[in-house]
mmCIF file of C-alpha atoms and ligand atoms in Angstrom:
data_model
loop_
_atom_site.group_PDB
_atom_site.id
_atom_site.type_symbol
_atom_site.label_atom_id
_atom_site.label_comp_id
_atom_site.label_asym_id
_atom_site.label_seq_id
_atom_site.Cartn_x
_atom_site.Cartn_y
_atom_site.Cartn_z
ATOM 1 C CA UNK L 17 21.872 -27.764 -23.570
ATOM 2 C CA UNK L 18 19.004 -29.045 -25.633
ATOM 3 C CA UNK L 19 15.974 -31.166 -25.016
ATOM 4 C CA UNK L 20 15.879 -34.095 -24.431
ATOM 5 C CA UNK L 21 19.318 -33.966 -22.730
ATOM 6 C CA UNK L 22 18.359 -30.794 -20.802
ATOM 7 C CA UNK L 23 15.140 -31.203 -18.863
ATOM 8 C CA UNK L 24 14.613 -28.374 -16.334
ATOM 9 C CA UNK L 25 11.711 -30.296 -14.802
ATOM 10 C CA UNK L 26 14.164 -32.798 -13.292
ATOM 11 C CA UNK L 27 14.870 -30.513 -10.315
ATOM 12 C CA UNK L 28 11.189 -29.728 -9.739
ATOM 13 C CA UNK L 29 10.018 -33.277 -8.917
ATOM 14 C CA UNK L 30 9.807 -33.100 -5.124
ATOM 15 C CA UNK L 31 9.663 -30.473 -2.371
ATOM 16 C CA UNK L 32 13.115 -31.564 -1.194
ATOM 17 C CA UNK L 33 14.684 -31.015 -4.641
ATOM 18 C CA UNK L 34 12.930 -27.688 -5.139
ATOM 19 C CA UNK L 35 14.066 -26.494 -1.746
ATOM 20 C CA UNK L 36 17.667 -27.663 -2.437
ATOM 21 C CA UNK L 37 18.009 -25.465 -5.572
ATOM 22 C CA UNK L 38 15.893 -22.507 -4.449
ATOM 23 C CA UNK L 39 17.639 -19.319 -5.448
ATOM 24 C CA UNK L 40 15.864 -16.832 -3.155
ATOM 25 C CA UNK L 41 15.171 -17.685 0.438
ATOM 26 C CA UNK L 42 12.768 -15.591 2.361
ATOM 27 C CA UNK L 43 13.405 -15.378 6.125
ATOM 28 C CA UNK L 44 11.788 -13.245 8.798
ATOM 29 C CA UNK L 45 15.183 -11.723 9.462
ATOM 30 C CA UNK L 46 14.897 -9.416 6.451
ATOM 31 C CA UNK L 47 11.382 -8.124 7.245
ATOM 32 C CA UNK L 48 10.415 -4.830 8.905
ATOM 33 C CA UNK L 49 6.983 -4.402 10.395
ATOM 34 C CA UNK L 50 5.350 -0.938 10.028
ATOM 35 C CA UNK L 51 3.330 0.215 13.095
ATOM 36 C CA UNK L 52 1.038 3.206 13.660
ATOM 37 C CA UNK L 53 1.152 4.704 17.167
ATOM 38 C CA UNK L 54 -1.612 6.933 18.633
ATOM 39 C CA UNK L 55 -2.367 8.620 21.916
ATOM 40 C CA UNK L 56 -4.228 6.814 24.675
ATOM 41 C CA UNK L 57 -4.154 3.575 26.582
ATOM 42 C CA UNK L 58 -5.513 0.198 25.481
ATOM 43 C CA UNK L 59 -6.363 1.669 22.030
ATOM 44 C CA UNK L 60 -6.588 -0.726 19.035
ATOM 45 C CA UNK L 61 -8.387 1.191 16.328
ATOM 46 C CA UNK L 62 -8.724 -0.813 13.133
ATOM 47 C CA UNK L 63 -7.799 0.742 9.813
ATOM 48 C CA UNK L 64 -10.737 -0.123 7.555
ATOM 49 C CA UNK L 65 -8.770 -0.192 4.249
ATOM 50 C CA UNK L 66 -6.087 -2.367 5.799
ATOM 51 C CA UNK L 67 -7.635 -5.482 7.468
ATOM 52 C CA UNK L 68 -5.443 -6.674 10.332
ATOM 53 C CA UNK L 69 -3.719 -3.266 10.742
ATOM 54 C CA UNK L 70 -4.664 -0.880 13.607
ATOM 55 C CA UNK L 71 -3.647 2.411 15.202
ATOM 56 C CA UNK L 72 -2.121 1.289 18.489
ATOM 57 C CA UNK L 73 -1.564 3.188 21.714
ATOM 58 C CA UNK L 74 2.009 2.818 23.128
ATOM 59 C CA UNK L 75 1.002 -0.111 25.472
ATOM 60 C CA UNK L 76 -0.705 -2.014 22.644
ATOM 61 C CA UNK L 77 2.170 -1.223 20.297
ATOM 62 C CA UNK L 78 4.599 -2.799 22.756
ATOM 63 C CA UNK L 79 2.427 -5.973 22.803
ATOM 64 C CA UNK L 80 2.254 -6.111 19.011
ATOM 65 C CA UNK L 81 5.952 -5.521 18.670
ATOM 66 C CA UNK L 82 6.752 -8.167 21.334
ATOM 67 C CA UNK L 83 4.716 -10.765 19.437
ATOM 68 C CA UNK L 84 6.355 -9.920 16.060
ATOM 69 C CA UNK L 85 9.812 -10.016 17.592
ATOM 70 C CA UNK L 86 9.035 -13.353 19.165
ATOM 71 C CA UNK L 87 8.285 -14.657 15.652
ATOM 72 C CA UNK L 88 11.717 -13.529 14.482
ATOM 73 C CA UNK L 89 10.985 -10.116 13.050
ATOM 74 C CA UNK L 90 14.074 -8.013 13.909
ATOM 75 C CA UNK L 91 12.716 -4.453 13.248
ATOM 76 C CA UNK L 92 9.680 -2.213 13.241
ATOM 77 C CA UNK L 93 9.210 1.145 11.561
ATOM 78 C CA UNK L 94 7.054 3.693 13.456
ATOM 79 C CA UNK L 95 4.504 6.243 12.159
ATOM 80 C CA UNK L 96 2.777 8.639 14.535
ATOM 81 C CA UNK L 97 -0.698 10.113 14.941
ATOM 82 C CA UNK L 98 -0.099 13.144 17.034
ATOM 83 C CA UNK L 99 -2.493 14.719 19.519
ATOM 84 C CA UNK L 100 -2.557 17.947 17.469
ATOM 85 C CA UNK L 101 -1.311 19.038 14.033
ATOM 86 C CA UNK L 102 -0.021 22.505 13.249
ATOM 87 C CA UNK L 103 2.086 24.341 10.561
ATOM 88 C CA UNK L 104 5.400 23.690 12.243
ATOM 89 C CA UNK L 105 4.929 19.887 12.540
ATOM 90 C CA UNK L 106 5.599 20.261 16.260
ATOM 91 C CA UNK L 107 4.429 16.722 16.931
ATOM 92 C CA UNK L 108 7.225 15.375 14.806
ATOM 93 C CA UNK L 109 10.168 16.790 16.732
ATOM 94 C CA UNK L 110 8.933 17.581 20.288
ATOM 95 C CA UNK L 111 10.618 15.628 23.065
ATOM 96 C CA UNK L 112 7.430 13.981 24.135
ATOM 97 C CA UNK L 113 6.003 13.350 20.637
ATOM 98 C CA UNK L 114 4.024 10.227 20.174
ATOM 99 C CA UNK L 115 6.743 8.308 18.286
ATOM 100 C CA UNK L 116 9.368 9.466 20.760
ATOM 101 C CA UNK L 117 7.155 7.964 23.535
ATOM 102 C CA UNK L 118 6.792 4.727 21.619
ATOM 103 C CA UNK L 119 10.534 4.543 20.897
ATOM 104 C CA UNK L 120 11.299 4.884 24.564
ATOM 105 C CA UNK L 121 8.844 2.259 25.626
ATOM 106 C CA UNK L 122 10.027 -0.131 22.948
ATOM 107 C CA UNK L 123 13.763 0.253 23.789
ATOM 108 C CA UNK L 124 12.914 -0.189 27.515
ATOM 109 C CA UNK L 125 10.750 -3.325 26.966
ATOM 110 C CA UNK L 126 12.410 -4.932 23.966
ATOM 111 C CA UNK L 127 16.010 -3.604 23.835
ATOM 112 C CA UNK L 128 17.000 -6.011 21.082
ATOM 113 C CA UNK L 129 14.256 -5.010 18.699
ATOM 114 C CA UNK L 130 15.449 -2.546 16.096
ATOM 115 C CA UNK L 131 13.336 0.550 16.092
ATOM 116 C CA UNK L 132 13.230 2.607 12.859
ATOM 117 C CA UNK L 133 11.788 6.124 12.969
ATOM 118 C CA UNK L 134 10.100 7.321 9.771
ATOM 119 C CA UNK L 135 11.097 10.947 9.304
ATOM 120 C CA UNK L 136 8.392 12.941 7.566
ATOM 121 C CA UNK L 137 6.117 15.836 8.402
ATOM 122 C CA UNK L 138 2.838 14.950 6.657
ATOM 123 C CA UNK L 139 1.286 13.255 9.737
ATOM 124 C CA UNK L 140 2.107 16.324 11.834
ATOM 125 C CA UNK L 141 1.274 19.200 9.505
ATOM 126 C CA UNK L 142 -2.264 20.668 9.572
ATOM 127 C CA UNK L 143 -2.241 20.739 5.794
ATOM 128 C CA UNK L 144 -0.966 17.120 5.379
ATOM 129 C CA UNK L 145 2.011 17.973 3.199
ATOM 130 C CA UNK L 146 5.475 16.589 3.760
ATOM 131 C CA UNK L 147 7.078 19.952 4.156
ATOM 132 C CA UNK L 148 6.554 23.638 4.902
ATOM 133 C CA UNK L 149 3.826 25.262 2.726
ATOM 134 C CA UNK L 150 4.646 28.647 1.282
ATOM 135 C CA UNK L 151 2.393 30.878 -0.778
ATOM 136 C CA UNK L 152 4.019 32.145 -3.940
ATOM 137 C CA UNK L 153 1.779 35.267 -4.012
ATOM 138 C CA UNK L 154 1.361 36.314 -0.332
ATOM 139 C CA UNK L 155 4.097 37.594 1.924
ATOM 140 C CA UNK L 156 3.128 35.401 4.773
ATOM 141 C CA UNK L 157 2.426 31.665 4.468
ATOM 142 C CA UNK L 158 -1.277 30.793 4.397
ATOM 143 C CA UNK L 159 -2.917 29.661 7.610
ATOM 144 C CA UNK L 160 -4.654 26.279 7.668
ATOM 145 C CA UNK L 161 -8.112 27.840 7.323
ATOM 146 C CA UNK L 162 -7.145 29.557 4.057
ATOM 147 C CA UNK L 163 -5.699 26.380 2.698
ATOM 148 C CA UNK L 164 -8.665 24.214 3.710
ATOM 149 C CA UNK L 165 -11.195 26.761 2.398
ATOM 150 C CA UNK L 166 -9.281 26.961 -0.870
ATOM 151 C CA UNK L 167 -9.066 23.208 -1.258
ATOM 152 C CA UNK L 168 -12.848 23.023 -0.793
ATOM 153 C CA UNK L 169 -13.208 25.297 -3.803
ATOM 154 C CA UNK L 170 -10.682 23.360 -5.885
ATOM 155 C CA UNK L 171 -13.178 20.916 -7.115
ATOM 156 C CA UNK L 172 -12.025 20.860 -10.727
ATOM 157 C CA UNK L 173 -8.666 19.699 -11.984
ATOM 158 C CA UNK L 174 -7.969 23.242 -13.234
ATOM 159 C CA UNK L 175 -8.766 24.734 -9.829
ATOM 160 C CA UNK L 176 -6.509 22.189 -8.197
ATOM 161 C CA UNK L 177 -3.731 22.992 -10.596
ATOM 162 C CA UNK L 178 -4.175 26.679 -9.858
ATOM 163 C CA UNK L 179 -3.854 26.015 -6.165
ATOM 164 C CA UNK L 180 -0.761 23.945 -6.778
ATOM 165 C CA UNK L 181 0.705 27.022 -8.540
ATOM 166 C CA UNK L 182 -0.169 29.271 -5.652
ATOM 167 C CA UNK L 183 1.313 27.124 -2.901
ATOM 168 C CA UNK L 184 4.637 25.493 -2.911
ATOM 169 C CA UNK L 185 6.346 23.111 -0.571
ATOM 170 C CA UNK L 186 9.471 24.931 0.510
ATOM 171 C CA UNK L 187 12.421 22.578 0.287
ATOM 172 C CA UNK L 188 15.188 24.205 2.323
ATOM 173 C CA UNK L 189 12.949 25.421 5.159
ATOM 174 C CA UNK L 190 11.696 21.853 5.462
ATOM 175 C CA UNK L 191 15.230 20.436 5.839
ATOM 176 C CA UNK L 192 15.669 22.133 9.167
ATOM 177 C CA UNK L 193 12.539 20.596 10.593
ATOM 178 C CA UNK L 194 13.375 17.148 9.214
ATOM 179 C CA UNK L 195 16.846 17.350 10.734
ATOM 180 C CA UNK L 196 15.448 18.384 14.033
ATOM 181 C CA UNK L 197 12.976 15.493 13.914
ATOM 182 C CA UNK L 198 15.718 12.959 13.160
ATOM 183 C CA UNK L 199 17.772 14.223 16.097
ATOM 184 C CA UNK L 200 14.839 14.034 18.478
ATOM 185 C CA UNK L 201 13.962 10.530 17.364
ATOM 186 C CA UNK L 202 17.507 9.294 17.871
ATOM 187 C CA UNK L 203 17.610 10.933 21.337
ATOM 188 C CA UNK L 204 14.384 9.017 22.112
ATOM 189 C CA UNK L 205 16.141 5.835 21.297
ATOM 190 C CA UNK L 206 15.379 4.910 17.616
ATOM 191 C CA UNK L 207 18.166 2.762 16.153
ATOM 192 C CA UNK L 208 17.818 4.219 12.684
ATOM 193 C CA UNK L 209 16.047 7.041 10.863
ATOM 194 C CA UNK L 210 14.188 6.711 7.586
ATOM 195 C CA UNK L 211 13.419 10.020 5.793
ATOM 196 C CA UNK L 212 10.388 9.563 3.484
ATOM 197 C CA UNK L 213 9.663 13.175 2.573
ATOM 198 C CA UNK L 214 11.534 13.391 -0.779
ATOM 199 C CA UNK L 215 12.969 16.932 -0.209
ATOM 200 C CA UNK L 216 16.274 17.474 -2.015
ATOM 201 C CA UNK L 217 19.288 17.353 0.284
ATOM 202 C CA UNK L 218 17.535 15.790 3.260
ATOM 203 C CA UNK L 219 20.014 12.956 3.747
ATOM 204 C CA UNK L 220 22.950 15.359 3.980
ATOM 205 C CA UNK L 221 21.015 17.691 6.260
ATOM 206 C CA UNK L 222 20.036 14.789 8.581
ATOM 207 C CA UNK L 223 23.510 13.308 8.558
ATOM 208 C CA UNK L 224 25.035 16.635 9.498
ATOM 209 C CA UNK L 225 22.568 17.234 12.295
ATOM 210 C CA UNK L 226 22.958 13.779 13.759
ATOM 211 C CA UNK L 227 26.737 14.033 13.652
ATOM 212 C CA UNK L 228 26.619 17.469 15.343
ATOM 213 C CA UNK L 229 24.404 16.016 17.997
ATOM 214 C CA UNK L 230 26.803 13.235 18.810
ATOM 215 C CA UNK L 231 24.812 10.558 16.993
ATOM 216 C CA UNK L 232 27.268 9.704 14.262
ATOM 217 C CA UNK L 233 26.518 5.996 14.684
ATOM 218 C CA UNK L 234 22.835 6.325 13.827
ATOM 219 C CA UNK L 235 22.289 4.908 10.337
ATOM 220 C CA UNK L 236 20.027 6.549 7.692
ATOM 221 C CA UNK L 237 17.753 4.352 5.622
ATOM 222 C CA UNK L 238 16.658 6.656 2.855
ATOM 223 C CA UNK L 239 13.389 6.357 0.909
ATOM 224 C CA UNK L 240 15.513 7.247 -2.039
ATOM 225 C CA UNK L 241 13.283 6.432 -4.973
ATOM 226 C CA UNK L 242 9.792 7.115 -3.792
ATOM 227 C CA UNK L 243 7.095 7.605 -6.394
ATOM 228 C CA UNK L 244 3.964 9.733 -6.166
ATOM 229 C CA UNK L 245 1.741 6.626 -6.061
ATOM 230 C CA UNK L 246 -1.955 5.773 -5.926
ATOM 231 C CA UNK L 247 -0.877 2.855 -3.671
ATOM 232 C CA UNK L 248 -0.420 5.032 -0.568
ATOM 233 C CA UNK L 249 -4.136 5.677 -0.123
ATOM 234 C CA UNK L 250 -4.791 3.251 2.712
ATOM 235 C CA UNK L 251 -1.710 4.515 4.585
ATOM 236 C CA UNK L 252 -3.126 7.996 4.544
ATOM 237 C CA UNK L 253 -6.230 6.614 6.298
ATOM 238 C CA UNK L 254 -4.017 4.770 8.795
ATOM 239 C CA UNK L 255 -1.744 7.784 9.452
ATOM 240 C CA UNK L 256 -4.415 10.504 8.899
ATOM 241 C CA UNK L 257 -1.915 12.129 6.568
ATOM 242 C CA UNK L 258 -3.782 12.920 3.348
ATOM 243 C CA UNK L 259 -2.835 16.324 1.871
ATOM 244 C CA UNK L 260 -5.649 18.800 2.463
ATOM 245 C CA UNK L 261 -5.075 20.338 -0.975
ATOM 246 C CA UNK L 262 -3.169 19.420 -4.103
ATOM 247 C CA UNK L 263 -1.063 16.247 -4.202
ATOM 248 C CA UNK L 264 2.533 15.219 -3.672
ATOM 249 C CA UNK L 265 3.676 15.284 -7.299
ATOM 250 C CA UNK L 266 5.975 18.330 -6.826
ATOM 251 C CA UNK L 267 8.186 16.370 -4.501
ATOM 252 C CA UNK L 268 7.588 12.636 -4.920
ATOM 253 C CA UNK L 269 8.792 11.097 -8.211
ATOM 254 C CA UNK L 270 6.887 10.604 -11.441
ATOM 255 C CA UNK L 271 6.371 6.814 -11.686
ATOM 256 C CA UNK L 272 7.378 6.903 -15.368
ATOM 257 C CA UNK L 273 11.006 7.717 -14.512
ATOM 258 C CA UNK L 274 13.528 4.908 -14.009
ATOM 259 C CA UNK L 275 16.742 6.709 -14.776
ATOM 260 C CA UNK L 276 15.781 9.566 -12.454
ATOM 261 C CA UNK L 277 15.197 6.947 -9.743
ATOM 262 C CA UNK L 278 18.786 5.853 -10.093
ATOM 263 C CA UNK L 279 19.875 9.548 -9.814
ATOM 264 C CA UNK L 280 17.924 9.873 -6.626
ATOM 265 C CA UNK L 281 19.614 6.805 -5.240
ATOM 266 C CA UNK L 282 23.042 7.993 -6.345
ATOM 267 C CA UNK L 283 22.534 11.376 -4.657
ATOM 268 C CA UNK L 284 21.350 9.854 -1.395
ATOM 269 C CA UNK L 285 24.232 7.434 -1.377
ATOM 270 C CA UNK L 286 26.663 10.337 -1.819
ATOM 271 C CA UNK L 287 24.894 12.318 0.884
ATOM 272 C CA UNK L 288 25.566 9.490 3.324
ATOM 273 C CA UNK L 289 22.575 7.099 3.187
ATOM 274 C CA UNK L 290 23.418 3.739 4.661
ATOM 275 C CA UNK L 291 20.521 1.851 3.038
ATOM 276 C CA UNK L 292 18.638 2.789 -0.098
ATOM 277 C CA UNK L 293 14.933 2.157 -0.372
ATOM 278 C CA UNK L 294 12.608 1.893 -3.382
ATOM 279 C CA UNK L 295 8.884 2.351 -2.956
ATOM 280 C CA UNK L 296 6.311 1.031 -3.828
ATOM 281 C CA UNK L 297 7.803 -2.422 -4.222
ATOM 282 C CA UNK L 298 5.812 -4.416 -6.794
ATOM 283 C CA UNK L 299 5.622 -1.522 -9.252
ATOM 284 C CA UNK L 300 9.384 -0.901 -8.940
ATOM 285 C CA UNK L 301 10.930 -4.403 -9.357
ATOM 286 C CA UNK L 302 12.818 -3.229 -12.402
ATOM 287 C CA UNK L 303 14.436 -0.504 -10.317
ATOM 288 C CA UNK L 304 15.429 -2.866 -7.572
ATOM 289 C CA UNK L 305 17.067 -5.109 -10.155
ATOM 290 C CA UNK L 306 18.894 -2.115 -11.652
ATOM 291 C CA UNK L 307 19.860 -0.761 -8.305
ATOM 292 C CA UNK L 308 21.234 -4.167 -7.330
ATOM 293 C CA UNK L 309 23.711 -3.842 -10.336
ATOM 294 C CA UNK L 310 24.605 -0.199 -9.635
ATOM 295 C CA UNK L 311 25.124 -0.023 -5.853
ATOM 296 C CA UNK L 312 26.899 -1.982 -3.214
ATOM 297 C CA UNK L 313 24.754 -0.523 -0.438
ATOM 298 C CA UNK L 314 22.034 -2.663 1.130
ATOM 299 C CA UNK L 315 18.766 -2.195 -0.664
ATOM 300 C CA UNK L 316 15.280 -2.077 0.835
ATOM 301 C CA UNK L 317 11.792 -2.099 -0.668
ATOM 302 C CA UNK L 318 8.525 -1.008 0.876
ATOM 303 C CA UNK L 319 5.535 -3.187 0.035
ATOM 304 C CA UNK L 320 3.090 -0.271 0.644
ATOM 305 C CA UNK L 321 -0.379 -0.018 2.037
ATOM 306 C CA UNK L 322 -2.150 -0.290 -1.385
ATOM 307 C CA UNK L 323 -0.199 -3.394 -2.269
ATOM 308 C CA UNK L 324 -1.273 -4.942 1.034
ATOM 309 C CA UNK L 325 -4.933 -3.695 0.589
ATOM 310 C CA UNK L 326 -5.337 -5.189 -2.853
ATOM 311 C CA UNK L 327 -4.143 -8.537 -1.756
ATOM 312 C CA UNK L 328 -6.334 -8.475 1.319
ATOM 313 C CA UNK L 329 -9.394 -7.400 -0.643
ATOM 314 C CA UNK L 330 -8.998 -10.194 -3.158
ATOM 315 C CA UNK L 331 -8.357 -12.771 -0.423
ATOM 316 C CA UNK L 332 -11.489 -11.645 1.482
ATOM 317 C CA UNK L 333 -13.550 -12.416 -1.617
ATOM 318 C CA UNK L 334 -11.900 -15.827 -2.018
ATOM 319 C CA UNK L 335 -10.323 -14.673 -5.264
ATOM 320 C CA UNK L 336 -6.685 -15.202 -4.105
ATOM 321 C CA UNK L 337 -5.034 -17.522 -1.582
ATOM 322 C CA UNK L 338 -3.830 -14.911 0.905
ATOM 323 C CA UNK L 339 -0.839 -16.759 2.183
ATOM 324 C CA UNK L 340 0.449 -18.051 -1.152
ATOM 325 C CA UNK L 341 -0.086 -14.661 -2.888
ATOM 326 C CA UNK L 342 1.544 -12.651 -0.083
ATOM 327 C CA UNK L 343 4.613 -14.945 0.099
ATOM 328 C CA UNK L 344 4.938 -14.930 -3.731
ATOM 329 C CA UNK L 345 5.077 -11.130 -3.729
ATOM 330 C CA UNK L 346 7.619 -10.989 -0.943
ATOM 331 C CA UNK L 347 9.798 -13.599 -2.675
ATOM 332 C CA UNK L 348 9.664 -11.623 -5.955
ATOM 333 C CA UNK L 349 10.712 -8.433 -4.137
ATOM 334 C CA UNK L 350 13.699 -10.313 -2.603
ATOM 335 C CA UNK L 351 14.540 -11.909 -5.972
ATOM 336 C CA UNK L 352 14.595 -8.500 -7.652
ATOM 337 C CA UNK L 353 17.325 -7.416 -5.221
ATOM 338 C CA UNK L 354 15.856 -6.289 -1.895
ATOM 339 C CA UNK L 355 17.849 -7.195 1.223
ATOM 340 C CA UNK L 356 15.226 -5.605 3.529
ATOM 341 C CA UNK L 357 11.479 -5.651 2.960
ATOM 342 C CA UNK L 358 8.987 -3.477 4.799
ATOM 343 C CA UNK L 359 5.609 -5.139 4.796
ATOM 344 C CA UNK L 360 2.329 -5.172 6.677
ATOM 345 C CA UNK L 361 2.417 -8.981 6.237
ATOM 346 C CA UNK L 362 5.643 -9.223 8.359
ATOM 347 C CA UNK L 363 4.168 -10.972 11.451
ATOM 348 C CA UNK L 364 1.942 -13.319 9.352
ATOM 349 C CA UNK L 365 4.855 -14.064 6.970
ATOM 350 C CA UNK L 366 7.058 -14.983 9.961
ATOM 351 C CA UNK L 367 4.362 -17.387 11.140
ATOM 352 C CA UNK L 368 4.019 -18.946 7.676
ATOM 353 C CA UNK L 369 7.756 -19.288 7.265
ATOM 354 C CA UNK L 370 8.120 -20.976 10.665
ATOM 355 C CA UNK L 371 5.576 -23.586 9.504
ATOM 356 C CA UNK L 372 6.965 -23.957 6.022
ATOM 357 C CA UNK L 373 10.329 -22.318 5.240
ATOM 358 C CA UNK L 374 10.860 -21.230 1.726
HETATM 359 C C1 PBG S 25 5.073 9.622 4.622
HETATM 360 C C2 PBG S 25 4.955 8.266 4.181
HETATM 361 C C3 PBG S 25 3.934 7.660 3.319
HETATM 362 C C4 PBG S 25 4.233 6.342 3.260
HETATM 363 C C5 PBG S 25 5.365 6.091 4.022
HETATM 364 N N1 PBG S 25 5.816 7.295 4.540
HETATM 365 C C6 PBG S 25 2.751 8.282 2.720
HETATM 366 C C7 PBG S 25 2.917 9.233 1.641
HETATM 367 O O1 PBG S 25 3.994 9.562 1.132
HETATM 368 O O2 PBG S 25 1.847 9.811 1.244
HETATM 369 C C8 PBG S 25 3.405 5.279 2.517
HETATM 370 C C9 PBG S 25 3.502 3.935 3.110
HETATM 371 C C10 PBG S 25 2.396 3.040 2.616
HETATM 372 O O3 PBG S 25 1.537 3.397 1.773
HETATM 373 O O4 PBG S 25 2.317 1.918 3.174
HETATM 374 N N2 PBG S 25 5.390 10.573 3.683
#
């Protein structure tokens, strides 16, 4: 196996040869297209930090999904911008919630398209956290005004830390609302639920609630290893879901921790997750590769808003070739071990792959 007998360049001499021996093949069939649904009709409100992405009313969402499905994208994941936010996340689980409306419309118009419902409360909570906020010092939980007023005061890191100490995100109280949300989404027609909140025990709580509600066939795609990441910024603009005080580090993972990520995945697998997801994607390729060795479950990766935004920004300046760079990242995510990739490039990638499969 030594030069000059071994010459790895022999198989790189033509497109046909390279295609023949390509190890990772990207196809639209493994891509999931994230969509943001908002109230109204004929609404297409661009998200400034995510060129090409918009908040869509249900009618526009159906159009967007129809086009993507026509390009070979099998699935969408839905995020909602509710009419009103409160401290019970009512918009997440009410019968006529915005995602529930979108799911009904999609299943009516495009029955073969897989509809995944993201299960989280941050878009629906007045304080923007993924769970119920409880004060450690008061008897009753703080109202939104208290929380917002306090957060305005918390200008320094020390003040922010003090606030984080005063308020906690109550794990077990949140589980009930998450479970209720999952049941409501499945009743509205979603084919799969995807909890992204990072509360402990949510997969078991959701599995139990779905089974009790007669939906034992609805799969759970768990955001199992989800890091507290700077790369979710543009999403929070898109979904209007930025926390009004503090941050998400008391529930999302510390990005320094790889072994803990495997524990999160192990727990979710035991609690009944059908698909395990890692997020963000490009900063977690090592974990995808490790998870591929550890688990026989299908693996997913979420190429998040900030990953999309940085590629878009560089492409807009002419600093990167948008198509080549996007396809390269998606291929790397698949090579690392992802069977399923959630990406804002899904529709474009399907177009590119139809022109030039790779
Ligand atoms: C909800 C949720 C978030 C993302 C997916 N589900 C935001 C967050 O955790 O703050 C991020 C997706 C993206 O950045 O594209 N909890």
